């Protein structure tokens, strides 16, 4: 712990107001420095003109009073709060906390902080939106919750700029950043076909989720168009309990699938547990289970989950770019960005004879034809 | 998707300003409603007097313009932003995202939202504190990061109210809410002793963390005072890699411990993996491994971790109470609240012959003498 000098005692008027300390204001600083309030304001405004002596007096007074320029007051003048709202649901899904952290770090570098709105599963989003609109956030990142057309209209009317991360709406006006749901699901189907499976299944998420719909459609389309028929599909609900129940139904049927695509890693983790503990099925040998996300936990030795990745760095990079374009208000059309991933090969699904290579990070990935 | 009527088109002056829509202001609403700006303000202030017709005109205009009372402007008048800052480190630790979610839900019920400051492991906290002070948050919850005395002084000078969650400082002026670090660690020592172990070890966290220090001291004290000698202690660093390295050192020594207390569940998860995959040791049979936290993952079938719990609901409840007491500024002395947990019995440590009972939630817990 480094030792820093103790600040000077506060003037009595500031230090003692019935037991509560109020933050020092620009007026306090101006009074103590013996300068005008405008001089204080100019000292703290980038590029504004102020003499050396005035600046020195202001800085000394500010340090003594613990004064910080008030971003809230400033936001009323500049229209900028430096705050971005983030709405997130399914926070128990192991993919989301790392995504939130990556967003926080990268937006932090740009001077933005996150006002967090976590939504309980199945909760109505309307009251939260009301709440968000009452705070002056500069933009809103909707993660894993889709904005309906009527709510998008509300945001537009209130001047709130919105982008979707990890889901999309049908509106071309709202920018979205998603992983490669269609490409990834088709790759998973191709991988399972290359490793000689016979009975394909999928545990989906909820139908109101675009990622689940897109993955289901592409997986089904690939299998059907390659003469393998439509997969058995069963609904999960993004909860571990829902996924486990879906797995029990699948595994106790008369024609047990030998290849199960789980809509995301969170679902797959529960399915792995049910396969092993309740049915004595060893993933990768007796049944192939594949996820989607490549959440950090997918690599842990207890899971070794084969999965299609949604690369965090690239997702967050695309998000900050989309945000910058939203905020500078050039009126460029909203982009629908798709970030491609890789089929990361681990132990939970049977491996095909060819196509597995090692990438620059030392991971095994599947690149058919390589 | 429910169909809601589309709002009326916006007045041209609002809808068309070079491609950008600005949020409607109270002035816009007053103009459209044909009332004074003060009437608009009164309509949106709880308990303020306003006639029925005026209120109706204001509400109709507000709906048409998508107007929302601006909490930021209001916060300048009332001094309230309804925003609480949360600083969190070690976000990859499975205990913290559920803690953040519980905080978000409970504070949300009280009308507060969280401005999130995630700190990279080992990062300097000083610039973040600067940033926090520039936003007008009503209070700051420091989670798993301890505020040094010099920084506490900075916060006091700036009028920022702070409380510590899951760690404490040595200052009696700063309220803290922690789990029962001393009681929990002593209970773990007693549990391991009751199940007849011989060589005790502990993998700690970092020494600058009060929770790690308190747990280490109590574990050591219990063992020494019961004639079992000081445990082998080895430093982890709260990362999975650091925990795995510590486990390798412990397990490859000449006198391998048969009882390992891991400073938290996060550490224990890595140790379980190393024990099984690298040393062929089955936890609960060949070696006993106990964690601290009872993060949700501790109950998953791949881990079945015996651990001392830090009950989320009670921690968050104590936090909201401490926060309320801080914010109403009665000047009551800062409380150091300790939330007790339970030794939750699962499969990763050998069970003692007596004392295991089932609690109301169906969990097995250890209550010596029961």
PDB file of N, CA, C and O in Angstrom, chain B residues 81-87 112-115 117 132 135-142 159-163 322-324 326-327:
ATOM      1  N   UNK B  81     -29.529  10.439  -7.610  1.00  0.00           N
ATOM      2  CA  UNK B  81     -29.411   9.907  -8.965  1.00  0.00           C
ATOM      3  C   UNK B  81     -30.056   8.536  -9.075  1.00  0.00           C
ATOM      4  O   UNK B  81     -30.250   8.036 -10.168  1.00  0.00           O
ATOM      5  N   UNK B  82     -30.386   7.941  -7.940  1.00  0.00           N
ATOM      6  CA  UNK B  82     -30.906   6.560  -7.917  1.00  0.00           C
ATOM      7  C   UNK B  82     -29.921   5.559  -8.502  1.00  0.00           C
ATOM      8  O   UNK B  82     -30.312   4.484  -8.937  1.00  0.00           O
ATOM      9  N   UNK B  83     -28.673   5.943  -8.525  1.00  0.00           N
ATOM     10  CA  UNK B  83     -27.647   5.055  -9.054  1.00  0.00           C
ATOM     11  C   UNK B  83     -26.649   4.713  -7.950  1.00  0.00           C
ATOM     12  O   UNK B  83     -26.190   5.592  -7.221  1.00  0.00           O
ATOM     13  N   UNK B  84     -26.381   3.444  -7.827  1.00  0.00           N
ATOM     14  CA  UNK B  84     -25.381   2.961  -6.878  1.00  0.00           C
ATOM     15  C   UNK B  84     -24.240   2.346  -7.685  1.00  0.00           C
ATOM     16  O   UNK B  84     -24.484   1.554  -8.596  1.00  0.00           O
ATOM     17  N   UNK B  85     -23.032   2.754  -7.392  1.00  0.00           N
ATOM     18  CA  UNK B  85     -21.884   2.160  -8.073  1.00  0.00           C
ATOM     19  C   UNK B  85     -21.529   0.827  -7.433  1.00  0.00           C
ATOM     20  O   UNK B  85     -21.651   0.663  -6.223  1.00  0.00           O
ATOM     21  N   UNK B  86     -21.129  -0.113  -8.257  1.00  0.00           N
ATOM     22  CA  UNK B  86     -20.645  -1.396  -7.735  1.00  0.00           C
ATOM     23  C   UNK B  86     -19.285  -1.687  -8.341  1.00  0.00           C
ATOM     24  O   UNK B  86     -19.137  -1.680  -9.567  1.00  0.00           O
ATOM     25  N   UNK B  87     -18.314  -1.871  -7.480  1.00  0.00           N
ATOM     26  CA  UNK B  87     -16.977  -2.250  -7.931  1.00  0.00           C
ATOM     27  C   UNK B  87     -16.789  -3.728  -7.645  1.00  0.00           C
ATOM     28  O   UNK B  87     -17.046  -4.173  -6.525  1.00  0.00           O
ATOM     29  N   UNK B 112     -33.206   1.509  -7.218  1.00  0.00           N
ATOM     30  CA  UNK B 112     -31.816   1.827  -7.538  1.00  0.00           C
ATOM     31  C   UNK B 112     -31.299   0.979  -8.686  1.00  0.00           C
ATOM     32  O   UNK B 112     -31.677  -0.176  -8.833  1.00  0.00           O
ATOM     33  N   UNK B 113     -30.425   1.571  -9.481  1.00  0.00           N
ATOM     34  CA  UNK B 113     -29.754   0.815 -10.521  1.00  0.00           C
ATOM     35  C   UNK B 113     -28.263   0.856 -10.302  1.00  0.00           C
ATOM     36  O   UNK B 113     -27.746   1.739  -9.621  1.00  0.00           O
ATOM     37  N   UNK B 114     -27.606  -0.125 -10.915  1.00  0.00           N
ATOM     38  CA  UNK B 114     -26.183  -0.317 -10.652  1.00  0.00           C
ATOM     39  C   UNK B 114     -25.341   0.214 -11.804  1.00  0.00           C
ATOM     40  O   UNK B 114     -25.538  -0.169 -12.955  1.00  0.00           O
ATOM     41  N   UNK B 115     -24.397   1.079 -11.463  1.00  0.00           N
ATOM     42  CA  UNK B 115     -23.372   1.488 -12.407  1.00  0.00           C
ATOM     43  C   UNK B 115     -22.171   0.599 -12.097  1.00  0.00           C
ATOM     44  O   UNK B 115     -21.657   0.598 -10.979  1.00  0.00           O
ATOM     45  N   UNK B 117     -18.555  -1.229 -12.227  1.00  0.00           N
ATOM     46  CA  UNK B 117     -17.122  -1.035 -12.447  1.00  0.00           C
ATOM     47  C   UNK B 117     -16.426  -2.368 -12.194  1.00  0.00           C
ATOM     48  O   UNK B 117     -16.177  -2.736 -11.044  1.00  0.00           O
ATOM     49  N   UNK B 132     -15.312   7.049 -10.846  1.00  0.00           N
ATOM     50  CA  UNK B 132     -16.529   6.901 -10.050  1.00  0.00           C
ATOM     51  C   UNK B 132     -16.891   8.239  -9.421  1.00  0.00           C
ATOM     52  O   UNK B 132     -18.054   8.647  -9.403  1.00  0.00           O
ATOM     53  N   UNK B 135     -18.799  10.579 -11.581  1.00  0.00           N
ATOM     54  CA  UNK B 135     -20.232  10.330 -11.734  1.00  0.00           C
ATOM     55  C   UNK B 135     -20.880  10.576 -10.384  1.00  0.00           C
ATOM     56  O   UNK B 135     -20.274  10.347  -9.351  1.00  0.00           O
ATOM     57  N   UNK B 136     -22.114  11.044 -10.400  1.00  0.00           N
ATOM     58  CA  UNK B 136     -22.752  11.299  -9.115  1.00  0.00           C
ATOM     59  C   UNK B 136     -23.518  10.069  -8.666  1.00  0.00           C
ATOM     60  O   UNK B 136     -24.737  10.054  -8.681  1.00  0.00           O
ATOM     61  N   UNK B 137     -22.807   9.020  -8.272  1.00  0.00           N
ATOM     62  CA  UNK B 137     -23.505   7.870  -7.725  1.00  0.00           C
ATOM     63  C   UNK B 137     -23.850   8.187  -6.271  1.00  0.00           C
ATOM     64  O   UNK B 137     -23.160   8.947  -5.616  1.00  0.00           O
ATOM     65  N   UNK B 138     -24.942   7.593  -5.805  1.00  0.00           N
ATOM     66  CA  UNK B 138     -25.372   7.912  -4.434  1.00  0.00           C
ATOM     67  C   UNK B 138     -24.535   7.191  -3.404  1.00  0.00           C
ATOM     68  O   UNK B 138     -24.384   7.655  -2.285  1.00  0.00           O
ATOM     69  N   UNK B 139     -24.053   6.029  -3.776  1.00  0.00           N
ATOM     70  CA  UNK B 139     -23.218   5.261  -2.862  1.00  0.00           C
ATOM     71  C   UNK B 139     -22.428   4.277  -3.690  1.00  0.00           C
ATOM     72  O   UNK B 139     -22.728   4.057  -4.867  1.00  0.00           O
ATOM     73  N   UNK B 140     -21.421   3.716  -3.058  1.00  0.00           N
ATOM     74  CA  UNK B 140     -20.549   2.795  -3.760  1.00  0.00           C
ATOM     75  C   UNK B 140     -20.455   1.510  -2.944  1.00  0.00           C
ATOM     76  O   UNK B 140     -20.178   1.542  -1.749  1.00  0.00           O
ATOM     77  N   UNK B 141     -20.709   0.398  -3.610  1.00  0.00           N
ATOM     78  CA  UNK B 141     -20.537  -0.903  -2.969  1.00  0.00           C
ATOM     79  C   UNK B 141     -19.248  -1.517  -3.511  1.00  0.00           C
ATOM     80  O   UNK B 141     -19.135  -1.764  -4.708  1.00  0.00           O
ATOM     81  N   UNK B 142     -18.283  -1.694  -2.619  1.00  0.00           N
ATOM     82  CA  UNK B 142     -17.003  -2.273  -3.016  1.00  0.00           C
ATOM     83  C   UNK B 142     -17.074  -3.765  -2.738  1.00  0.00           C
ATOM     84  O   UNK B 142     -17.194  -4.170  -1.582  1.00  0.00           O
ATOM     85  N   UNK B 159     -17.609  13.226  -0.546  1.00  0.00           N
ATOM     86  CA  UNK B 159     -18.993  12.998  -0.121  1.00  0.00           C
ATOM     87  C   UNK B 159     -19.573  11.698  -0.641  1.00  0.00           C
ATOM     88  O   UNK B 159     -20.790  11.533  -0.667  1.00  0.00           O
ATOM     89  N   UNK B 160     -18.708  10.779  -1.072  1.00  0.00           N
ATOM     90  CA  UNK B 160     -19.200   9.504  -1.588  1.00  0.00           C
ATOM     91  C   UNK B 160     -19.297   8.486  -0.455  1.00  0.00           C
ATOM     92  O   UNK B 160     -18.330   8.227   0.249  1.00  0.00           O
ATOM     93  N   UNK B 161     -20.487   7.930  -0.301  1.00  0.00           N
ATOM     94  CA  UNK B 161     -20.707   6.952   0.758  1.00  0.00           C
ATOM     95  C   UNK B 161     -20.339   5.561   0.266  1.00  0.00           C
ATOM     96  O   UNK B 161     -20.757   5.170  -0.816  1.00  0.00           O
ATOM     97  N   UNK B 162     -19.593   4.859   1.073  1.00  0.00           N
ATOM     98  CA  UNK B 162     -19.026   3.587   0.634  1.00  0.00           C
ATOM     99  C   UNK B 162     -19.365   2.483   1.613  1.00  0.00           C
ATOM    100  O   UNK B 162     -19.363   2.710   2.824  1.00  0.00           O
ATOM    101  N   UNK B 163     -19.662   1.318   1.093  1.00  0.00           N
ATOM    102  CA  UNK B 163     -19.675   0.154   1.970  1.00  0.00           C
ATOM    103  C   UNK B 163     -18.965  -1.002   1.295  1.00  0.00           C
ATOM    104  O   UNK B 163     -18.841  -1.064   0.078  1.00  0.00           O
ATOM    105  N   UNK B 322     -27.750  -1.858   5.077  1.00  0.00           N
ATOM    106  CA  UNK B 322     -26.618  -0.972   5.369  1.00  0.00           C
ATOM    107  C   UNK B 322     -26.638   0.244   4.447  1.00  0.00           C
ATOM    108  O   UNK B 322     -26.339   1.371   4.842  1.00  0.00           O
ATOM    109  N   UNK B 323     -27.037  -0.003   3.206  1.00  0.00           N
ATOM    110  CA  UNK B 323     -27.108   1.066   2.225  1.00  0.00           C
ATOM    111  C   UNK B 323     -28.181   2.086   2.615  1.00  0.00           C
ATOM    112  O   UNK B 323     -27.958   3.303   2.550  1.00  0.00           O
ATOM    113  N   UNK B 324     -29.323   1.581   3.018  1.00  0.00           N
ATOM    114  CA  UNK B 324     -30.408   2.475   3.427  1.00  0.00           C
ATOM    115  C   UNK B 324     -29.948   3.333   4.594  1.00  0.00           C
ATOM    116  O   UNK B 324     -30.200   4.547   4.629  1.00  0.00           O
ATOM    117  N   UNK B 326     -26.872   4.139   5.356  1.00  0.00           N
ATOM    118  CA  UNK B 326     -25.889   5.104   4.836  1.00  0.00           C
ATOM    119  C   UNK B 326     -26.589   6.282   4.158  1.00  0.00           C
ATOM    120  O   UNK B 326     -26.227   7.443   4.357  1.00  0.00           O
ATOM    121  N   UNK B 327     -27.600   5.954   3.349  1.00  0.00           N
ATOM    122  CA  UNK B 327     -28.209   6.983   2.507  1.00  0.00           C
ATOM    123  C   UNK B 327     -29.132   7.911   3.279  1.00  0.00           C
ATOM    124  O   UNK B 327     -29.294   9.066   2.900  1.00  0.00           O
TER     125      UNK B 327
END
